[in-house]
XYZ file of C-alpha atoms in Angstrom:
590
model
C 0.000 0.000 0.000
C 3.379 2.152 -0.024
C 2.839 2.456 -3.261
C -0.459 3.518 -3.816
C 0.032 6.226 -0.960
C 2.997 7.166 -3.251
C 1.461 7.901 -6.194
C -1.697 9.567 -4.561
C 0.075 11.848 -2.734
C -0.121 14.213 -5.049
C -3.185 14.556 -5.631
C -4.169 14.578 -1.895
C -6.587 17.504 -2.972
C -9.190 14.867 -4.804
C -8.617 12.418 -2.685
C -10.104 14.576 0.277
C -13.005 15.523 -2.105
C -13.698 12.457 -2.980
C -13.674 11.241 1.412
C -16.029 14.386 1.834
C -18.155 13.613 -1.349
C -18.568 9.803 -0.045
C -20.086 10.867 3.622
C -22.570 13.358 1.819
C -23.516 10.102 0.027
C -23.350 7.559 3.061
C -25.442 10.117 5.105
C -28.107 10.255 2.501
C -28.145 6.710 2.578
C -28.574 6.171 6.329
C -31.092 9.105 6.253
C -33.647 7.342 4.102
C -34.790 4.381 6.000
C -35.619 6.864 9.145
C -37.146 8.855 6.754
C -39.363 6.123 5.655
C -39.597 4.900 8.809
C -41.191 8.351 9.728
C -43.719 7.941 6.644
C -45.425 4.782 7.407
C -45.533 5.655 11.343
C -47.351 8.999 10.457
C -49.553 7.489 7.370
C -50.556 4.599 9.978
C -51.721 6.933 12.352
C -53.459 9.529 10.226
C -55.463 6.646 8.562
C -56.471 5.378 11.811
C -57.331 8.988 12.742
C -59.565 8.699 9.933
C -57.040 11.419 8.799
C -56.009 12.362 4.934
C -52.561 11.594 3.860
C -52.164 12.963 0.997
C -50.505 15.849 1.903
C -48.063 13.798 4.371
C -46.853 11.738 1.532
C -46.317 14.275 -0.901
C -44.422 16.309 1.808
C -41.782 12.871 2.704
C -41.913 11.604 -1.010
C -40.291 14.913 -2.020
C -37.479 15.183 0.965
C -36.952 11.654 -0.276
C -36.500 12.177 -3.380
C -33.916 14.955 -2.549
C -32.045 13.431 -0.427
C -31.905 10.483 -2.807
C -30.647 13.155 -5.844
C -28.327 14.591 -3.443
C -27.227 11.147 -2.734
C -26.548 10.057 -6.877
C -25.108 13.107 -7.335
C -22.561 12.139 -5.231
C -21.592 9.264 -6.259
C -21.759 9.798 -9.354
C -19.110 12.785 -8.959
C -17.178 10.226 -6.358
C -16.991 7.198 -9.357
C -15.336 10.102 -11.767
C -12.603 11.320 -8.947
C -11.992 7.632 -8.467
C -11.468 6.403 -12.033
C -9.555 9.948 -13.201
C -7.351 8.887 -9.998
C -7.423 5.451 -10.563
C -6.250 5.821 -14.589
C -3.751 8.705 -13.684
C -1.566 6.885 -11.058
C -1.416 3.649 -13.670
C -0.262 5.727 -15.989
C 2.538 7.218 -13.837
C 3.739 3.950 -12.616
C 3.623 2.144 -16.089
C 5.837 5.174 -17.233
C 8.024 4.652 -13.804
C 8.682 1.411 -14.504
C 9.260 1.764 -18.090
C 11.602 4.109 -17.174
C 13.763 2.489 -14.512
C 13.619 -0.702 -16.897
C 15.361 1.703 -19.629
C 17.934 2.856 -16.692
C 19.107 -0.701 -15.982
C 22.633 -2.091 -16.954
C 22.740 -5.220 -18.126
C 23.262 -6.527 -14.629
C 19.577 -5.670 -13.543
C 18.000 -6.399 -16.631
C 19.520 -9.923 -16.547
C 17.969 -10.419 -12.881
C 14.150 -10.041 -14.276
C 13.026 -12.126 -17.219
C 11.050 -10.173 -20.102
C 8.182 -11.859 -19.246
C 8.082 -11.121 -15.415
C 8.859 -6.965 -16.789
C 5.772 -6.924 -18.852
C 3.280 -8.772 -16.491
C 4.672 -5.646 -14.018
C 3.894 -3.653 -16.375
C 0.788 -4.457 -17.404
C -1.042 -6.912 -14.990
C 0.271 -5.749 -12.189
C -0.418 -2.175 -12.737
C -4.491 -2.906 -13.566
C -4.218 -4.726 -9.942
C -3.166 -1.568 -8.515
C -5.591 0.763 -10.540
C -8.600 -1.625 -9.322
C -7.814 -1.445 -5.599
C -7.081 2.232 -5.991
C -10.512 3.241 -7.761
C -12.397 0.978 -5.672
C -10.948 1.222 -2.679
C -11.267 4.825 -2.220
C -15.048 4.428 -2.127
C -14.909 1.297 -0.036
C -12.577 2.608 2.780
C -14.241 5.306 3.235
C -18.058 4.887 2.101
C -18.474 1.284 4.050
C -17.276 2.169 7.725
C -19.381 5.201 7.786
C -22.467 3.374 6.456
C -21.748 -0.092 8.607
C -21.031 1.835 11.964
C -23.754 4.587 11.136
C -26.093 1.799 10.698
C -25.564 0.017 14.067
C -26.048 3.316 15.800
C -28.949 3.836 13.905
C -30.234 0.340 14.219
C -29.905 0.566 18.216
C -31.471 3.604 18.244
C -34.380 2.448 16.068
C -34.918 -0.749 18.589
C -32.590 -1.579 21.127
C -34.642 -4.878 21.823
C -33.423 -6.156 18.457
C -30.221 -4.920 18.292
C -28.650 -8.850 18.936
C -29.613 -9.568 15.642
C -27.081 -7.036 14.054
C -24.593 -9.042 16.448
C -26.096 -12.223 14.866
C -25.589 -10.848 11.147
C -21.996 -9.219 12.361
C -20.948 -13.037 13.371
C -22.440 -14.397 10.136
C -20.015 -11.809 7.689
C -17.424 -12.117 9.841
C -17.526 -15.944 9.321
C -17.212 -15.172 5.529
C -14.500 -12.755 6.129
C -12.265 -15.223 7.460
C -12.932 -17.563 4.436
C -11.993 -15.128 1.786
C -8.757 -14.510 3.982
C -7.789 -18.159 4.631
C -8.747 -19.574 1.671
C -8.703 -16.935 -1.450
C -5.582 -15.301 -0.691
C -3.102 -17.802 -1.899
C -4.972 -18.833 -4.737
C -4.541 -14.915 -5.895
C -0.528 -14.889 -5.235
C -0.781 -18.582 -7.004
C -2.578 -17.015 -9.799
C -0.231 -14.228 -10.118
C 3.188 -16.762 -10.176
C 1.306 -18.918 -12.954
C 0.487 -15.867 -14.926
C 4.148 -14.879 -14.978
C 4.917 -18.599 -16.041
C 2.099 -18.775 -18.948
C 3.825 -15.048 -20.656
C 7.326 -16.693 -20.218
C 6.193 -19.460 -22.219
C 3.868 -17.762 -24.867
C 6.683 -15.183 -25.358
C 9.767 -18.664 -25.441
C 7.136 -19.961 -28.493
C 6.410 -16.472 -30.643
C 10.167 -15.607 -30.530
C 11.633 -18.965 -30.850
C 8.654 -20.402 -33.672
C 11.020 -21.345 -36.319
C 13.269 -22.959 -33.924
C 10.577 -25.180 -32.174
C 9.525 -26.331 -36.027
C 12.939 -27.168 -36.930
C 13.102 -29.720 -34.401
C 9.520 -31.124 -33.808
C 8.883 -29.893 -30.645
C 5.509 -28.307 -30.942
C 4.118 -31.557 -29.011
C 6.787 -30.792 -25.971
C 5.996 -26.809 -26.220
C 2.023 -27.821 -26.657
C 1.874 -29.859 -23.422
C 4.316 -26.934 -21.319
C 1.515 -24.635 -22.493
C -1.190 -27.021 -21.486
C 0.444 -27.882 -18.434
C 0.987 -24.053 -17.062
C -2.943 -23.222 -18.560
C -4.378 -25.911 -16.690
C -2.733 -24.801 -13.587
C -4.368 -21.480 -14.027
C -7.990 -22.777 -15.141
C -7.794 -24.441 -11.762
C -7.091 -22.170 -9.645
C -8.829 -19.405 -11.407
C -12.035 -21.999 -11.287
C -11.376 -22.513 -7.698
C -10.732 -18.666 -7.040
C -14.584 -18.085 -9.399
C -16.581 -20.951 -7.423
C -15.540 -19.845 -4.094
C -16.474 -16.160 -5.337
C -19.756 -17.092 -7.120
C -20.559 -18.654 -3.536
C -19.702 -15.741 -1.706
C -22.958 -13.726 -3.697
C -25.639 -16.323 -2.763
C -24.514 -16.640 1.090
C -24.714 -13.140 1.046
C -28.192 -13.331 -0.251
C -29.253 -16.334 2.227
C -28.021 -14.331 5.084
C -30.089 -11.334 4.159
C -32.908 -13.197 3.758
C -32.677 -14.984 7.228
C -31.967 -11.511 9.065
C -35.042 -10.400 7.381
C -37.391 -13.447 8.237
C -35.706 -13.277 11.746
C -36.377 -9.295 11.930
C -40.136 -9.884 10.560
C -40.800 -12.941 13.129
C -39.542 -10.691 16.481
C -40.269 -7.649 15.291
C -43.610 -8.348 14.327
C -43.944 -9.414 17.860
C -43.139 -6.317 19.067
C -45.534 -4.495 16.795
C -48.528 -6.748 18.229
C -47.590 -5.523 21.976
C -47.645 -2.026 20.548
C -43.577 -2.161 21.836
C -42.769 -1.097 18.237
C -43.935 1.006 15.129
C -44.261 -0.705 12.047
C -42.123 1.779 10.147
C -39.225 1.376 12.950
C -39.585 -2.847 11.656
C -38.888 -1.459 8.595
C -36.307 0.761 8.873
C -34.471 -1.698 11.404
C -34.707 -4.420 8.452
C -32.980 -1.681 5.819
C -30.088 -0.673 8.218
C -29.564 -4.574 8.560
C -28.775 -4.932 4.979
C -26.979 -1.688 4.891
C -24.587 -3.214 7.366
C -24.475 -6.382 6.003
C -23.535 -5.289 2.778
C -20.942 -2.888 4.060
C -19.233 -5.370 5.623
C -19.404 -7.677 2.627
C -17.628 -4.547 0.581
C -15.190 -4.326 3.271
C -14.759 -7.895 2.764
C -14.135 -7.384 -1.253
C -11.528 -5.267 -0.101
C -9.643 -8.347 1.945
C -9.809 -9.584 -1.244
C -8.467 -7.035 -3.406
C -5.707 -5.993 -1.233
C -3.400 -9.095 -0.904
C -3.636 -9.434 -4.356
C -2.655 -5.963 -4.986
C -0.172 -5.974 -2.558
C 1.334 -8.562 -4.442
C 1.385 -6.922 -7.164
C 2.692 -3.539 -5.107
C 5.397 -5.428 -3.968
C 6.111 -6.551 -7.396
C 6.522 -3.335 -9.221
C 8.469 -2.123 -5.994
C 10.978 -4.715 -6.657
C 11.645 -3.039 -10.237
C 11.456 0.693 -8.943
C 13.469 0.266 -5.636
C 16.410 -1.469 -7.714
C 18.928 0.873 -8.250
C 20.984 0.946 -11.533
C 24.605 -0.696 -10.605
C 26.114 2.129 -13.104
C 25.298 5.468 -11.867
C 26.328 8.779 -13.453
C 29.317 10.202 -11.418
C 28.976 13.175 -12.680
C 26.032 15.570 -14.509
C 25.699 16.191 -17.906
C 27.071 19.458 -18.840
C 27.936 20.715 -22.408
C 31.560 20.046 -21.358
C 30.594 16.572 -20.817
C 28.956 16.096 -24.011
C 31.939 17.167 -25.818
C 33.982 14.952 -24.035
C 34.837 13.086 -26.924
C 36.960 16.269 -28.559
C 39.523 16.125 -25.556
C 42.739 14.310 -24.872
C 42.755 13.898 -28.767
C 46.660 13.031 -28.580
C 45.839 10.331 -25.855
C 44.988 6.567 -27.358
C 41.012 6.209 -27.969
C 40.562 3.151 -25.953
C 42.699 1.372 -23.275
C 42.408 -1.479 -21.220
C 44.316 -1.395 -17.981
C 44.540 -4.493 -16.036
C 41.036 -5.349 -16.763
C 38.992 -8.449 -15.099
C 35.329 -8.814 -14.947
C 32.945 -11.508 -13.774
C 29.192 -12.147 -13.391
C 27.443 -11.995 -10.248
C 27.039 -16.082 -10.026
C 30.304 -16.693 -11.567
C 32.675 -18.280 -9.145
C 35.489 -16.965 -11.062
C 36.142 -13.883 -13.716
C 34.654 -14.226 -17.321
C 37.923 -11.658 -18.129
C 41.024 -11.531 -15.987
C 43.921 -8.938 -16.422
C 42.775 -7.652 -20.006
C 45.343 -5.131 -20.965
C 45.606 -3.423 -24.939
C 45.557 -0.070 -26.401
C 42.891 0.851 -29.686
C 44.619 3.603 -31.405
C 42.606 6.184 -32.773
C 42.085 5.612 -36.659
C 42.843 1.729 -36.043
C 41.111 -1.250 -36.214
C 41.677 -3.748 -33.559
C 40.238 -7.084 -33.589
C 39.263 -9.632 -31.337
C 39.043 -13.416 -32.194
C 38.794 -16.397 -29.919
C 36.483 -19.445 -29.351
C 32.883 -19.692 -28.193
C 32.678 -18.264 -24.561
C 36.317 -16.661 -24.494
C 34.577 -13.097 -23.707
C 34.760 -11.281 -26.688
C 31.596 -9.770 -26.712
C 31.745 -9.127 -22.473
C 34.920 -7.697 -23.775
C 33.635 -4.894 -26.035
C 30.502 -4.348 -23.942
C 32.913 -2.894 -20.909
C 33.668 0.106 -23.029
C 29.801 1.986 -23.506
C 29.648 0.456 -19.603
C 27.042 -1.535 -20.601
C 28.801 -3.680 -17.611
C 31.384 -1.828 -15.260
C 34.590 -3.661 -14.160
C 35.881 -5.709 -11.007
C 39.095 -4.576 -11.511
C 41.520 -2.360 -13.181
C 40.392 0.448 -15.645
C 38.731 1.439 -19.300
C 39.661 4.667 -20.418
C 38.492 6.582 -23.605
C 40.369 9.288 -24.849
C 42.427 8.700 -21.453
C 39.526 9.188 -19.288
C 37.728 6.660 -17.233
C 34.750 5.109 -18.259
C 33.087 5.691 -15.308
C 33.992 9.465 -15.071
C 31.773 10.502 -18.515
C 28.405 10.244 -18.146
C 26.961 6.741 -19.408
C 25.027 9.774 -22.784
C 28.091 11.175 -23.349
C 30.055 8.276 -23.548
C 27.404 6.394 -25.466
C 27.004 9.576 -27.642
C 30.497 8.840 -28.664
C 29.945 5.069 -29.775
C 28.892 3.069 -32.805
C 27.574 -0.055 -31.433
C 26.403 -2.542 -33.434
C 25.348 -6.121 -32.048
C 25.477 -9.186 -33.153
C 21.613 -9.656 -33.123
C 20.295 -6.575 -35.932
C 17.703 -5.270 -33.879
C 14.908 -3.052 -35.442
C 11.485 -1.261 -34.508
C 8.942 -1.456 -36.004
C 8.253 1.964 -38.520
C 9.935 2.348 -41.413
C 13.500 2.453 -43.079
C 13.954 6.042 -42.239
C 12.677 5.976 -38.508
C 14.809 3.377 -37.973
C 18.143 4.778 -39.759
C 17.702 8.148 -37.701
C 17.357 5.843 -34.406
C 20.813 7.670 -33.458
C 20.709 10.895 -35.300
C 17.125 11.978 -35.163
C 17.943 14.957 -37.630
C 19.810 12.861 -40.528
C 18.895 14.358 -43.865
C 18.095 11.643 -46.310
C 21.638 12.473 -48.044
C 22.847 11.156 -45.193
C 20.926 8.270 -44.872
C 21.623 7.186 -48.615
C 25.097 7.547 -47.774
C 24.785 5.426 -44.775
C 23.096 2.926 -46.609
C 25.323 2.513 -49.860
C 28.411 2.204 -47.440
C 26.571 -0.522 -45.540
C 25.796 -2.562 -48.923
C 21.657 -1.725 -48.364
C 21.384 1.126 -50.651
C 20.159 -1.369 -53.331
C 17.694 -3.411 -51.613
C 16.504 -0.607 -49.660
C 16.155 1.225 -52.965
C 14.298 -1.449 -54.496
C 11.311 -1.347 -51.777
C 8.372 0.133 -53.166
C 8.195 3.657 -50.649
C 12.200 3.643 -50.529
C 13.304 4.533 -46.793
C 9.872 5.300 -45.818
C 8.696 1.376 -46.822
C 7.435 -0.361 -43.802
C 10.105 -2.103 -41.174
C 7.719 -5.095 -39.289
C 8.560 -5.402 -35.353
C 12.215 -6.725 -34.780
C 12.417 -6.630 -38.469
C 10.433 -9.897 -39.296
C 9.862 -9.010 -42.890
C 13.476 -8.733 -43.488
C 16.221 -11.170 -43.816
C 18.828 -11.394 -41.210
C 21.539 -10.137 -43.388
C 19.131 -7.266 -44.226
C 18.534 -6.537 -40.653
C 22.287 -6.396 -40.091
C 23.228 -3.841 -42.238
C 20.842 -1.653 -41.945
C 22.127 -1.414 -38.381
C 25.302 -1.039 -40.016
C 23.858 1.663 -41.433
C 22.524 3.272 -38.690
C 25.218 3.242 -36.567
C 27.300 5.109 -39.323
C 25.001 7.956 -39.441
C 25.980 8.638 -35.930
C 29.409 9.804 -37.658
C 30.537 8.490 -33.847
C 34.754 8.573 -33.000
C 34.213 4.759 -31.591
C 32.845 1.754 -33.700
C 32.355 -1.400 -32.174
C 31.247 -4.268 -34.741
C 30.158 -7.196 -31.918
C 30.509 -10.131 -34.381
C 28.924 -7.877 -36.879
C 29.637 -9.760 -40.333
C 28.631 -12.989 -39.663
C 25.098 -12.493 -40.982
C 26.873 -11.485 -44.205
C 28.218 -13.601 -47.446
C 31.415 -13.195 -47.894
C 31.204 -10.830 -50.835
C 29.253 -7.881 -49.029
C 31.703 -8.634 -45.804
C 34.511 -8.143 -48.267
C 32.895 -4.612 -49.952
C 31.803 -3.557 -46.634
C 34.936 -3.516 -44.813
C 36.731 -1.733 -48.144
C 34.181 1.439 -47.705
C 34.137 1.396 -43.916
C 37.838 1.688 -44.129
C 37.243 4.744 -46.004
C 34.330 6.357 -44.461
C 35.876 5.758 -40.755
C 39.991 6.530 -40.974
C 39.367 8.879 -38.382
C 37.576 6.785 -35.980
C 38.637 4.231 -33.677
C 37.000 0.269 -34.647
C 37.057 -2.476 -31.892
C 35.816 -5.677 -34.211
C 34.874 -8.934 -33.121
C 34.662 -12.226 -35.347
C 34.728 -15.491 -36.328
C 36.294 -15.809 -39.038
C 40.207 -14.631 -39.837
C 39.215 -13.052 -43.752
C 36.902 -10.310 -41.857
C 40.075 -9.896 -39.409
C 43.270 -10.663 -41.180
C 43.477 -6.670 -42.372
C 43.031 -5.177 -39.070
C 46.264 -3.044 -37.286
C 46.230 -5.435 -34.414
C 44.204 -8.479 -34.053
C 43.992 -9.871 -29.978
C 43.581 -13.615 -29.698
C 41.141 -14.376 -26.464
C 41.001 -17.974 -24.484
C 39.235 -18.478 -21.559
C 38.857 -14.657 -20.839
C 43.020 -14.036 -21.510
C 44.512 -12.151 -23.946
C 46.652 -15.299 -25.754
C 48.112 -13.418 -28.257
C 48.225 -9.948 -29.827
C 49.813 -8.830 -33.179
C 48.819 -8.205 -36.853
C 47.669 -11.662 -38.951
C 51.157 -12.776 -39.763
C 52.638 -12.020 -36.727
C 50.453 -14.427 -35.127
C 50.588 -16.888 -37.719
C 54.135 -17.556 -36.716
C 53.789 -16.800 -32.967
C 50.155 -17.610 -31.602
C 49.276 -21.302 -31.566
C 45.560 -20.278 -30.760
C 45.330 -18.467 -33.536
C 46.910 -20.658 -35.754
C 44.297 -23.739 -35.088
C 41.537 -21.064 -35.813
C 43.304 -20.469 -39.158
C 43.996 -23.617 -40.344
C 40.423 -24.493 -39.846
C 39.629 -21.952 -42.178
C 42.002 -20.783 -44.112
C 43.766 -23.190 -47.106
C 47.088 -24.252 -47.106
C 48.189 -21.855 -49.825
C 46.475 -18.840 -47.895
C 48.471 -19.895 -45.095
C 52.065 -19.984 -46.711
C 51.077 -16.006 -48.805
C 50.774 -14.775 -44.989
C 53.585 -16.551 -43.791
């Protein structure tokens, strides 16, 4: 409930409206059974005065009827505080979350899967919004009517006021069931919910995958399994409900018989008034059904707090990379000092995971020259790509130092040392738009000369070309309706628009035949002399032309040179050549 004082706090001002608003209505509804109750009595004893009553019920039917108006009105303006409250603090913590999500380092956003993020998100939130909207009229509207009618009751006939203690005992047996028994089949329903979006997200992502080895049966029966864990419990949690309405019902109806049977007695002694019976019976079902509301409430509030806690869990963890200092303009054009210093350096470098029991990178030491291209090859799981992800601090080190234009890392700020990068993954991820959108992703004012130019360097200029609307041609979510050598250089192509001083190509060219790899590394060469290129790859012809080329192995730097240096000197790198390379290319480079 931290949460939802949170995010109401500012807006205290409606809130207390809303409070003041719901006692006008709650004493308009405990004013209209006395007023009734005043009716009959004085009809009753005019008629048997022989009296007329016509006046007498035009008179009450009219204060009725405006107290009842006065009472709608009310409400009415109480349901459109609520929801205006209710659909204004969702907003701000699906926007709070989304934000915090953005602000993660790879460290956090590793710790919650996708799917857990966007039940949080989404779920969770309309949990919060429910409780929030309802609850306001609840909290407030059902004490004041349940209390208000037991004074009223007591007052109305103190010789049946120990059936209001009977009813109490009745709803408070309910109460206790809807604790003991529906409260962990909401948190169950919530954990099963997270597993069923984990699964359905596993099986759109991974589709071609599962048909390529004949596992829809396998991914069929997960999905079965985790539905018909959530059809159970959601039947449980809807039987147990859909009882709850007709108990409610049978108790009314027995207070009523039971309020008829002793009251009616009372009338015959002339100990009561007929219209007292009847208002008695009306506050009885006001307080029943105010305690049954508060009793929603138990309901509602575990189930939001679950979700409260759940959304807390994203927005109380703090980003492991912090600015350490603000952005200033003299941050932001960082990248223009120490221009004599070397662009990137690696100082004693090593770097593990939070499980790992040892480093993934240990005493990682080089210098990237500025208008160089260094390259780093090794073996599945040497670190390559932790490697090059150390330097936009996309992780920060255990140990030692990076340093960019010889300045720590972890002195810029995390924009303007991004600002000064060219990344490019080794998955081409794209949003869904079009070319153009997607190409100005890191220069949002890129004329289309420049994105041509982009393009054509990055080998897409003719395929892009080709598409009926050009750059403006439609770009499906994550790229679907493109190939994945499509999708790669057009991220190519975006990051070159950035006209950044740092490229870093993480395994970049593999998507690519070995003709556009070939033309694409002749025009980068070109376009970026200036700029400093970190490249990692598989395969020694996208490498073998780089300035310096460092051979990785179990997170160590095995061997650093240019191609034929460590063709004579670096048996690591020699096995990964001879693999690939012929014999003939092999004695040209020795």
């Amino acid at each position: 409930m931290k949460l939802i004082w949170k995010y109401l706090r500012p807006y205290l001002g409606y809130v207390l409206i809303g409070i003041i608003l719901l006692c006008i209505q709650a004493f308009c509804d405990l004013s209209l059974p006395k007023m009734m109750s005043t009716l009959v009595n004085d009809v009753l004893r005019k008629s048997a005065m022989g009296l007329s009553t016509k006046s007498a019920l035009i008179d009450s039917s009219a204060k009725m009827l405006g107290v009842t108006l006065i009472g709608a009105i009310a409400a009415i303006s109480v349901a459109y505080i609520g929801a205006k409250l209710g659909t204004t603090m969702s907003m701000n913590i699906r926007r709070d979350i989304f934000s915090r999500v953005l602000s993660f380092s790879s460290k956090e956003y590793n710790s919650f899967s996708t799917a857990s993020l966007i039940t949080r998100s989404t779920n969770d939130v309309v949990q919060i919004q429910n409780v929030s909207v309802i609850g306001m009229r609840i909290l407030a509207y059902a004490p004041i009517v349940g209390i208000g009618g037991i004074i009223m009751a007591m007052r109305t006939s103190l010789k049946l006021s120990w059936i209001i203690a009977l009813s109490l005992f009745l709803v408070s047996i309910i109460i206790v069931f809807t604790i003991v028994f529906l409260m962990p089949k909401f948190k169950l329903l919530q954990k099963y919910t997270d597993g069923l979006n984990l699964i359905s997200r596993e099986n759109l992502t991974g589709l071609l995958i599962i048909r390529a080895f004949n596992t829809e049966k396998r991914e069929k029966q997960r999905f079965d399994e985790v539905s018909t864990d959530i059809k159970d419990v959601s039947k449980s949690i809807m039987i147990m409900m859909g009882c709850l309405f007709p108990t409610l019902i049978m108790i009314i109806n027995i207070i009523c018989v039971i309020i008829i049977w002793f009251g009616g007695d009372l009338v015959s002694r002339a100990q009561l008034q007929v219209g007292d019976m009847m208002a008695f019976m009306q506050y009885s079902i006001q307080i029943i059904m105010s305690f049954l509301m508060m009793t929603m409430i138990f309901v509602m509030i575990p189930r939001a707090s679950v979700s409260g806690a759940r959304i807390s869990e994203v927005l109380d963890t703090e980003p492991s990379i912090h600015d350490s200092i603000p952005i200033t303009e003299e941050v932001l054009d960082g990248k223009n000092e120490h221009n004599d210093e070397p662009s990137i350096v690696f100082n004693n470098v090593s770097f593990g995971y939070d499980k790992a029991k040892c480093y993934v990178l240990e005493d990682i030491s080089f210098t990237a020259n500025k208008g160089e291209t260094t390259a780093i090859i090794g073996s599945t799981g040497s670190g390559k790509s932790t490697l090059i992800q150390l330097i936009p601090r996309f992780f920060d080190v255990d140990k030692g130092m990076v340093m960019v234009n010889g300045k720590d890392v972890r002195d810029y700020s995390t924009g303007a040392l991004r600002d000064m990068i060219g990344y490019i993954s080794q998955k081409g991820v794209l949003f869904s738009g079009d070319f153009a959108s997607n190409l100005r992703f890191g220069k949002p004012d890129a004329t289309e000369e420049e994105i041509y130019e982009a393009l054509k360097i990055a080998q897409a200029a003719e395929f892009v070309a080709g598409k009926e609307k050009g750059i403006y041609d439609e770009v499906s979510q994550l790229g679907a309706n493109l190939s994945g050598g499509q999708k790669q250089r057009i991220s190519i192509a975006r990051a070159l628009i950035k006209k950044a001083p740092i490229y870093i190509f993480d395994d970049t060219f593999s998507a690519l035949d070995y003709k556009t790899d070939a033309n694409l590394r002749r025009d980068l060469k070109n376009y970026l002399n200036d700029s400093t290129i970190v490249l990692v790859a598989q395969r020694i012809n996208t490498i073998k032309h780089a300035d310096k080329i460092l051979v990785l192995d179990e997170g160590k730097i095995v061997g650093e040179g240019t191609h034929e240096e460590l063709l004579k000197k670096c048996k690591a790198y020699q096995e990964i050549a001879s693999s690939q390379l012929s014999k003939e290319e092999l004695e040209d480079a020795r």
